[in-house]
Coordinates of C-alpha atoms in Angstrom, one line a residue:
M13 CA -101.6 4.1 64.4
T14 CA -99.9 4.3 68.1
V15 CA -100.8 6.3 70.8
H16 CA -98.5 8.4 70.6
Q17 CA -99.2 9.1 67.0
L18 CA -103.6 9.8 67.8
N19 CA -102.4 11.4 70.3
E20 CA -101.0 13.6 68.4
L21 CA -103.6 13.1 65.4
L22 CA -106.1 14.7 67.7
L23 CA -104.2 17.3 69.5
I24 CA -103.9 18.9 65.3
C25 CA -107.5 18.1 64.8
S26 CA -108.5 19.6 67.8
L27 CA -106.0 23.3 67.1
V28 CA -108.0 23.2 63.2
L29 CA -111.2 23.2 65.3
L30 CA -110.3 25.9 67.3
I31 CA -109.2 28.0 65.0
A32 CA -112.5 27.7 62.8
V33 CA -114.6 28.1 65.4
A34 CA -112.6 31.6 65.9
A35 CA -112.9 31.9 61.9
V36 CA -116.7 31.9 62.7
R37 CA -116.2 35.1 64.4
I38 CA -113.3 37.2 62.3
S39 CA -116.6 36.4 59.6
S40 CA -119.4 37.7 61.4
R41 CA -117.8 41.0 61.4
S42 CA -116.4 41.6 58.2
G43 CA -119.4 39.9 56.1
L44 CA -118.2 37.3 54.4
P45 CA -119.1 33.7 54.5
S46 CA -117.3 31.6 56.7
L47 CA -116.5 28.7 54.2
L48 CA -113.4 31.4 53.2
L49 CA -111.9 31.1 56.3
Y50 CA -112.1 27.3 55.9
L51 CA -111.2 27.0 52.9
G52 CA -108.0 29.0 53.4
I53 CA -107.4 26.5 56.3
G54 CA -107.0 23.8 54.3
V55 CA -104.6 25.9 51.8
A56 CA -102.8 27.1 54.8
I57 CA -101.6 23.5 55.7
G58 CA -102.3 21.9 52.8
Q59 CA -99.3 21.4 49.6
D60 CA -97.0 24.5 49.1
G61 CA -99.0 25.8 52.5
I62 CA -96.7 26.1 56.1
G63 CA -97.8 22.6 56.8
N64 CA -97.4 20.5 53.5
V65 CA -99.7 17.5 53.9
A66 CA -99.8 16.1 50.6
F67 CA -103.2 15.0 50.1
D68 CA -105.3 14.2 46.8
N69 CA -107.3 11.4 47.1
A70 CA -110.8 12.6 45.5
E71 CA -112.4 9.7 46.4
L72 CA -112.2 10.0 50.0
T73 CA -113.4 14.1 49.9
Q74 CA -116.3 13.1 47.3
V75 CA -117.3 10.9 50.4
I76 CA -116.6 13.0 53.7
G77 CA -118.5 15.6 51.3
Y78 CA -121.8 13.9 50.6
A79 CA -121.9 13.1 54.4
A80 CA -121.4 16.4 55.1
L81 CA -123.4 17.5 52.6
V82 CA -126.8 15.3 54.3
V83 CA -125.8 17.5 58.0
I84 CA -125.6 20.7 56.1
L85 CA -129.2 19.4 54.3
A86 CA -130.8 18.2 57.6
E87 CA -130.1 21.6 59.4
G88 CA -131.1 23.4 56.5
G89 CA -134.1 21.7 56.5
L90 CA -135.1 22.3 60.5
G91 CA -134.5 25.4 60.0
T92 CA -137.0 25.9 57.1
K93 CA -140.5 27.8 58.3
W94 CA -143.4 26.1 56.1
K95 CA -145.7 29.7 56.3
E96 CA -142.3 31.4 54.8
I97 CA -140.9 28.6 51.9
K98 CA -145.2 27.3 51.1
P99 CA -145.9 30.9 49.4
A100 CA -141.9 30.2 47.7
L101 CA -142.6 26.1 46.6
P102 CA -144.0 26.6 42.9
M103 CA -140.5 29.6 42.1
A104 CA -138.4 26.8 43.9
V105 CA -139.7 24.6 42.2
V106 CA -139.2 25.9 38.4
L107 CA -135.7 27.7 39.6
S108 CA -134.2 24.8 40.7
T109 CA -134.9 22.6 37.0
V110 CA -136.4 24.6 34.2
G111 CA -133.8 27.7 36.0
V112 CA -130.8 24.6 36.8
A113 CA -131.5 24.5 32.7
V114 CA -130.7 27.5 31.6
S115 CA -128.4 27.9 33.6
V116 CA -125.8 25.1 32.4
G117 CA -126.9 26.2 28.6
I118 CA -125.4 29.3 29.1
T119 CA -122.9 28.6 31.8
A120 CA -121.3 26.0 29.5
A121 CA -121.5 27.7 25.5
A122 CA -119.8 30.4 27.5
A123 CA -117.0 27.9 28.8
H124 CA -117.0 26.2 25.7
Y125 CA -117.0 28.9 23.1
L126 CA -114.7 31.8 25.4
V127 CA -112.5 29.4 27.0
G128 CA -111.5 26.9 25.2
L129 CA -112.8 23.4 27.3
E130 CA -114.3 20.3 25.8
W131 CA -117.7 20.6 25.4
R132 CA -118.2 17.8 28.2
Q133 CA -115.9 19.6 30.4
A134 CA -118.0 22.7 29.8
L135 CA -121.1 20.8 30.4
I136 CA -119.8 19.2 33.6
I137 CA -118.6 23.2 35.1
G138 CA -122.1 24.8 34.3
A139 CA -123.6 21.6 35.9
V140 CA -121.4 22.1 39.2
V141 CA -122.0 26.2 39.5
S142 CA -125.6 26.1 38.7
S143 CA -126.1 24.7 42.7
T144 CA -126.5 27.6 44.8
D145 CA -126.0 27.5 48.7
A146 CA -127.8 28.6 50.9
A147 CA -125.8 28.9 54.0
A148 CA -123.5 30.6 52.6
V149 CA -126.4 33.2 51.1
F150 CA -128.0 33.7 54.4
S151 CA -124.5 34.0 56.4
V152 CA -123.4 37.3 55.1
L153 CA -128.1 38.1 55.1
R154 CA -128.6 37.5 58.5
K155 CA -127.7 41.5 59.9
V156 CA -130.6 42.6 57.4
P157 CA -134.3 41.5 57.5
L158 CA -136.0 40.8 53.7
P159 CA -139.8 40.1 53.1
S160 CA -140.3 36.7 53.5
R161 CA -140.8 35.5 49.9
V162 CA -137.3 36.8 48.9
T163 CA -135.9 34.4 52.1
G164 CA -138.5 31.4 51.2
V165 CA -137.1 31.7 47.7
L166 CA -133.8 31.3 48.4
E167 CA -133.5 29.1 50.5
A168 CA -136.4 26.9 48.5
E169 CA -134.4 27.0 45.8
S170 CA -131.0 26.0 47.3
G171 CA -132.4 23.0 49.2
F172 CA -134.1 21.9 45.6
N173 CA -131.7 22.8 43.0
D174 CA -129.0 20.3 44.7
A175 CA -131.2 16.8 43.2
P176 CA -130.7 17.9 39.8
V177 CA -127.5 19.0 39.9
V178 CA -126.3 16.2 40.7
I179 CA -128.1 13.4 38.6
L180 CA -126.6 16.2 35.6
V181 CA -122.9 16.2 37.0
V182 CA -122.9 12.2 37.6
A183 CA -124.4 11.6 34.5
F184 CA -121.8 14.3 31.9
S185 CA -118.5 12.7 34.3
T186 CA -119.6 9.1 33.0
V187 CA -117.2 7.4 30.8
G188 CA -118.6 7.0 27.3
P189 CA -121.3 9.1 25.8
V190 CA -124.3 11.6 27.5
D191 CA -127.2 10.3 27.2
S192 CA -130.4 12.3 25.0
W193 CA -131.6 15.3 26.8
Y194 CA -135.5 13.7 27.2
V195 CA -133.4 10.6 29.0
L196 CA -131.7 13.2 31.6
V197 CA -134.9 14.8 32.1
G198 CA -136.7 11.6 32.4
T199 CA -134.2 10.6 35.2
I200 CA -134.6 13.7 36.6
I201 CA -138.4 13.5 37.2
L202 CA -137.9 9.7 38.0
E203 CA -135.3 10.6 40.6
L204 CA -137.2 13.8 42.4
A205 CA -140.8 12.5 42.2
I206 CA -138.8 9.0 44.2
G207 CA -136.9 11.6 46.6
A208 CA -139.5 13.8 47.3
A209 CA -142.2 10.4 48.6
I210 CA -139.4 8.9 50.6
G211 CA -138.4 12.4 52.1
L212 CA -141.9 12.9 53.4
A213 CA -142.9 10.2 54.5
V214 CA -140.2 9.1 56.4
G215 CA -140.2 12.8 58.0
F216 CA -144.1 12.2 58.5
L217 CA -143.9 8.6 59.7
G218 CA -140.4 10.3 62.3
S219 CA -141.9 12.6 63.6
F220 CA -145.4 10.7 64.3
G221 CA -143.4 8.5 66.5
L222 CA -141.2 11.1 68.0
R223 CA -144.7 13.3 69.2
H224 CA -146.1 9.9 70.5
V225 CA -143.8 7.9 71.8
A226 CA -141.6 9.5 74.8
L227 CA -138.1 9.0 75.1
P228 CA -136.4 8.7 78.6
A229 CA -133.5 11.2 77.9
S230 CA -134.4 14.6 76.5
G231 CA -130.8 14.5 74.5
L232 CA -132.3 11.2 72.4
Y233 CA -134.7 13.5 70.8
P234 CA -132.0 16.1 68.9
I235 CA -130.3 12.1 68.1
A236 CA -133.4 10.7 67.0
V237 CA -134.1 14.1 65.0
M238 CA -130.9 13.9 62.8
A239 CA -130.7 9.4 63.1
I240 CA -134.6 9.9 61.0
A241 CA -133.2 12.4 58.9
V242 CA -130.0 9.8 57.9
V243 CA -132.2 7.7 57.5
A244 CA -134.6 9.8 54.8
Y245 CA -131.1 10.6 53.2
A246 CA -130.4 6.0 52.6
A247 CA -133.6 4.8 51.9
G248 CA -133.7 7.9 48.5
A249 CA -130.4 6.6 47.5
M250 CA -131.6 3.1 47.8
A251 CA -133.9 3.6 46.3
H252 CA -132.9 5.5 42.5
G253 CA -134.2 8.1 44.2
S254 CA -133.0 11.2 45.1
G255 CA -131.3 11.6 48.7
F256 CA -130.2 15.0 48.8
L257 CA -134.0 15.8 48.6
A258 CA -135.5 12.8 50.7
V259 CA -133.5 14.3 53.2
Y260 CA -134.3 18.2 53.1
L261 CA -137.7 17.4 52.7
A262 CA -137.6 15.1 55.9
S263 CA -136.3 17.8 58.4
M264 CA -138.2 20.7 56.9
V265 CA -141.6 18.1 58.5
L266 CA -139.5 17.5 61.2
G267 CA -139.2 20.8 62.0
N268 CA -141.9 22.3 61.3
A269 CA -143.6 19.0 62.9
K270 CA -143.4 21.0 67.1
L271 CA -141.9 18.2 68.3
P272 CA -140.4 18.0 71.2
H273 CA -137.4 20.1 72.3
A274 CA -137.5 21.4 69.4
P275 CA -135.3 24.9 69.7
A276 CA -132.6 21.7 71.5
N277 CA -132.6 20.0 68.4
R278 CA -132.1 22.7 65.9
G279 CA -129.2 23.6 68.1
F280 CA -127.7 20.1 68.3
A281 CA -127.9 20.0 64.0
E282 CA -126.3 23.3 63.7
G283 CA -123.5 22.5 65.9
L284 CA -123.8 19.6 63.9
G285 CA -123.7 21.2 60.3
W286 CA -120.8 23.7 61.2
I287 CA -118.7 20.7 61.9
A288 CA -119.3 19.4 58.3
Q289 CA -119.3 22.3 57.2
I290 CA -115.7 22.7 58.7
G291 CA -114.3 19.4 58.2
M292 CA -115.2 19.8 54.4
F293 CA -114.1 22.9 54.0
V294 CA -110.6 22.5 55.2
L295 CA -110.6 19.0 53.4
L296 CA -111.4 20.7 49.9
G297 CA -108.4 23.0 50.9
L298 CA -105.8 20.5 51.4
L299 CA -107.3 19.1 48.4
V300 CA -106.0 21.7 46.0
T301 CA -102.5 22.8 45.3
P302 CA -102.1 26.3 44.7
S303 CA -99.4 26.4 42.8
E304 CA -102.1 24.5 39.7
L305 CA -104.3 27.2 40.2
V306 CA -102.3 30.5 38.4
G307 CA -103.2 28.6 35.1
D308 CA -106.5 28.4 35.3
F309 CA -107.1 31.8 37.0
W310 CA -108.6 33.8 34.1
P311 CA -110.9 31.0 32.9
A312 CA -112.4 31.0 36.1
I313 CA -112.6 34.4 36.2
V314 CA -114.1 34.7 32.6
I315 CA -116.4 32.3 33.6
G316 CA -118.0 33.5 36.5
L317 CA -118.3 36.2 35.0
V318 CA -120.6 35.1 32.2
L319 CA -122.6 32.7 35.0
T320 CA -122.7 36.2 37.2
M321 CA -123.8 38.6 34.5
V322 CA -125.3 36.8 32.6
A323 CA -126.6 32.7 33.3
R324 CA -128.4 34.1 37.2
P325 CA -130.0 37.5 35.7
M326 CA -131.9 35.3 33.3
E327 CA -132.3 31.7 34.7
I328 CA -134.1 34.5 37.0
L329 CA -136.3 36.2 34.7
V330 CA -136.9 33.3 32.5
S331 CA -138.3 31.4 35.5
L332 CA -140.6 33.7 37.4
V333 CA -142.2 35.8 34.1
P334 CA -145.1 33.4 35.3
F335 CA -145.0 34.6 39.2
R336 CA -144.7 38.5 38.6
I337 CA -141.7 38.9 40.3
P338 CA -141.2 42.9 41.2
W339 CA -137.8 43.6 39.9
Q340 CA -136.2 44.3 43.2
E341 CA -136.4 41.3 44.4
Q342 CA -136.0 39.6 41.1
A343 CA -132.0 41.7 40.9
L344 CA -131.5 40.5 44.9
M345 CA -132.2 36.9 43.8
S346 CA -129.6 37.7 41.0
W347 CA -127.1 38.6 42.5
A348 CA -127.6 36.3 45.5
G349 CA -127.0 33.3 44.4
L350 CA -124.0 32.3 46.2
R351 CA -122.1 29.2 44.9
G352 CA -120.9 27.7 48.1
A353 CA -119.8 23.9 49.6
V354 CA -121.9 22.1 46.8
P355 CA -120.1 23.2 43.4
I356 CA -116.4 22.6 45.4
I357 CA -117.7 18.7 46.2
L358 CA -119.6 18.0 42.6
A359 CA -116.3 19.1 41.4
T360 CA -115.0 15.7 42.6
I361 CA -116.9 13.4 41.4
P362 CA -115.5 14.0 37.3
M363 CA -112.6 13.2 38.8
V364 CA -113.2 9.5 41.0
S365 CA -115.4 8.7 37.3
G366 CA -111.4 9.5 35.7
I367 CA -112.6 12.3 33.1
E368 CA -110.0 14.3 30.7
G369 CA -108.8 17.3 32.2
S370 CA -111.7 16.9 35.7
Q371 CA -108.8 18.2 37.1
R372 CA -108.8 21.7 35.4
V373 CA -112.3 21.6 36.1
F374 CA -112.2 21.3 39.9
N375 CA -109.6 24.1 39.7
I376 CA -111.7 26.4 37.4
V377 CA -114.4 25.8 40.5
F378 CA -112.4 26.5 43.0
I379 CA -111.2 29.5 41.3
L380 CA -115.2 30.9 40.8
V381 CA -116.6 29.9 44.2
V382 CA -114.1 32.0 46.2
V383 CA -113.4 35.1 43.7
Y384 CA -117.3 36.2 43.4
T385 CA -117.4 35.2 47.3
L386 CA -115.6 37.1 48.2
V387 CA -117.4 40.0 45.6
Q388 CA -120.5 39.1 45.9
G389 CA -120.6 37.7 50.1
P390 CA -119.9 41.4 51.2
T391 CA -121.9 43.8 49.0
L392 CA -125.3 41.5 49.7
P393 CA -126.4 43.9 52.3
W394 CA -125.7 46.9 50.9
L395 CA -127.3 45.7 47.8
A396 CA -131.0 44.9 50.0
K397 CA -130.2 48.3 51.2
A398 CA -129.9 49.8 47.8
L399 CA -133.4 48.2 46.6
K400 CA -135.6 49.5 49.9
L401 CA -135.9 45.5 50.4
G402 CA -135.2 45.6 54.3
D403 CA -138.0 45.2 56.4
P404 CA -137.0 45.9 60.4
S405 CA -141.1 46.1 60.8
E406 CA -141.6 42.5 61.0
A407 CA -142.5 40.5 64.1
A408 CA -139.9 38.0 65.5
D409 CA -141.6 35.4 65.7
L410 CA -141.8 33.3 68.9
G411 CA -138.9 30.3 70.1
V412 CA -141.4 28.2 71.9
E413 CA -140.0 25.0 73.5
S414 CA -141.9 22.0 74.3
A415 CA -141.6 19.3 76.9
P416 CA -144.0 16.3 77.3
L417 CA -145.4 15.3 80.8
E418 CA -146.5 11.9 80.2
R419 CA -147.5 11.0 84.0
L420 CA -149.3 14.2 83.7
R421 CA -150.9 14.3 80.3
G422 CA -149.7 17.7 79.9
H423 CA -146.6 20.0 78.3
L424 CA -143.9 22.5 79.4
L425 CA -143.7 24.8 76.8
S426 CA -140.6 27.5 77.2
V427 CA -141.6 30.9 75.5
A428 CA -139.1 32.9 74.7
V429 CA -140.5 36.8 73.5
P430 CA -137.2 38.6 70.8
P431 CA -137.0 41.6 70.0
G432 CA -140.1 43.1 67.7
S433 CA -142.6 40.4 68.3
K434 CA -146.1 41.9 69.3
M435 CA -146.2 40.7 72.4
H436 CA -144.6 43.4 73.8
G437 CA -146.9 44.9 76.2
V438 CA -149.8 42.9 76.1
E439 CA -150.9 41.8 79.8
V440 CA -150.8 38.1 80.4
A441 CA -155.1 38.3 80.7
E442 CA -155.0 39.6 77.2
L443 CA -153.1 36.3 76.2
R444 CA -156.8 34.4 76.6
L445 CA -154.7 30.9 76.6
P446 CA -157.3 28.3 76.0
P447 CA -159.2 26.2 79.2
G448 CA -156.6 24.0 80.4
A449 CA -153.2 26.7 79.8
A450 CA -151.5 28.9 82.0
V451 CA -149.4 31.1 83.1
T452 CA -147.5 29.7 85.3
L453 CA -143.0 31.8 85.8
V454 CA -141.5 34.4 83.9
V455 CA -138.6 34.9 83.8
R456 CA -136.6 38.6 83.6
D457 CA -133.7 40.7 84.0
D458 CA -132.5 36.8 85.6
K459 CA -134.7 37.2 87.8
S460 CA -138.1 34.7 88.2
F461 CA -141.7 35.1 89.2
V462 CA -144.7 33.9 88.8
P463 CA -147.2 36.5 87.0
G464 CA -150.2 37.9 88.2
P465 CA -154.1 38.7 85.4
A466 CA -152.8 42.6 85.3
T467 CA -148.2 42.0 84.7
V468 CA -147.2 43.9 81.4
L469 CA -144.7 41.1 79.0
R470 CA -141.5 42.6 77.7
R471 CA -139.2 41.7 74.5
G472 CA -136.9 40.1 76.2
D473 CA -139.0 38.1 78.5
E474 CA -138.7 34.0 78.8
L475 CA -142.8 32.2 80.4
L476 CA -143.1 29.1 81.0
V477 CA -146.6 27.6 80.7
V478 CA -148.3 25.1 81.0
A479 CA -150.6 22.6 79.0
T480 CA -152.6 20.2 79.0
D481 CA -152.9 17.6 76.4
P482 CA -155.5 18.5 74.1
V483 CA -155.1 22.3 74.5
R484 CA -151.0 22.2 73.4
D485 CA -151.0 23.2 70.0
A486 CA -153.9 24.9 70.4
T487 CA -152.1 27.2 72.9
E488 CA -148.3 27.5 70.8
R489 CA -150.5 28.9 68.0
R490 CA -152.7 31.4 70.3
L491 CA -148.8 32.4 71.9
R492 CA -147.8 32.8 68.3
A493 CA -150.6 34.3 67.1
V494 CA -150.4 37.2 70.1
G495 CA -146.6 37.3 69.0
Q496 CA -147.6 38.5 65.3
G497 CA -150.1 40.0 65.6
G498 CA -150.2 41.7 69.3
K499 CA -153.4 41.2 72.1
L500 CA -156.0 41.7 68.7
A501 CA -154.3 39.0 67.0
G502 CA -157.4 36.9 65.8
W503 CA -159.9 39.6 65.6
L504 CA -157.6 42.0 63.2
G505 CA -157.3 39.7 60.2
T506 CA -153.9 37.4 62.5
G507 CA -154.5 33.4 62.7
G508 CA -154.2 31.7 65.8
A509 CA -157.9 31.9 66.6
T510 CA -159.0 29.4 67.2
A511 CA -158.9 28.1 71.0
V512 CA -159.3 32.4 71.4
A513 CA -161.7 33.5 73.3
A514 CA -163.5 36.7 73.3
P515 CA -161.9 40.1 72.7
P516 CA -161.5 43.3 75.1
R517 CA -165.1 43.4 77.0
H518 CA -164.8 47.3 76.1
L519 CA -164.8 46.5 72.3
R520 CA -167.2 44.8 72.3
K521 CA -170.8 45.5 71.1
K522 CA -174.1 45.3 73.3
G523 CA -175.8 42.2 72.4
T524 CA -172.8 40.0 70.7
R525 CA -172.4 37.1 71.8
R526 CA -169.8 35.3 73.7
R527 CA -166.7 33.6 70.8
T528 CA -166.0 30.7 73.0
S529 CA -162.9 27.6 71.4
G530 CA -166.2 25.4 71.4

């Protein structure tokens, strides 16, 4: 490649990236998941499009898709809050195993009996479209505050169900007879167990190292976090486990470990995630030949209709029977089973394996994802409001960024007070931070000042809190508790009372002793 060709390639890539970034703004206004716009860019510049770029390398697409999926799962894990996902874990595990089996069975039967596909092709389609996409779901639900249980289940399910689905698609796409069902079940359980063990181990070891080794530059922390996540995937895959589950769990551990510069880590991962999604979807769009999609349009509509109206609701109903979830939440979770990047990537596996009819399988999956995302995406916020599942009263969590002061044996905590936080109206003295911690600076309306004990905090304030090493965690717990429960946090059932001083003097009864942090 000459220098001139390299310059042309860089120009084209930059223009595509700028158009894709502009598409993010369009998707945020229209309520459509941005994946559709990225796919559209790829189709527009590909075969039968204005660019007429001929691209049919399914193997390269699969490799890049896997790499992009690792980054996307890492970004999703870093942004997952443990307190929200913890109650949802049992439901997510059942949905990712029993639910996937129900969805695969019903969808494959529809593809075989209603569309006339052979059983192998039908099973591949059933497995491929059983994976949900968190990015697609939350891109249209970000403006609708939902109960934490619903968001926790949807997010955990989308992070967990990739692993068993990949195992099923690979098994069904192997040339020769398909393994017996009990062999597949045993393989799934073994690979999930290996992936989970490696992911948790890498996550805890990585977080321990980052918390105890001060790096020379703050910009190295985001790079180190992403490197640890990729190590988890590679180690899980090389150990014949689920690398996707490993990277998601490792990233979730890192995201909840109160690492230095945590918001910067998440911001860096989010940027990489956007780049990965843009590149992956554009490439998938290039792989499609629009003229070949016409004949597979109605089969895709029929399969998608069964998947959306029968398979997904039955998956939710069967999986959540033991948990007694209200029907409104089950209805929303049924409609929120959006398919995004993962199904289209997985549809390249039978193409690479040379399975007969694999191109048709890819075309059907592509049409199904696009059409039903267009239908489900814009209607999700409306359905959430119709079912009265919005929870606008839920207090927003604080944004806390920590920077270690290695030589001074302390930490700087940068605290952002978001809208809806119950820290609004609390005086600095009423924060009752543990000894060794103090609010040293407040930034309000682009002006900074040193607060006094009677300074009243407001929404939109940014606080600079200095804490010594021994009380750093207790200080953050107390700040978050006040943000969720107000000035009486710890005395009205809100967490964070471990290092809290006594309640206000006028609320103390005579004869009661002053509580200390101990």
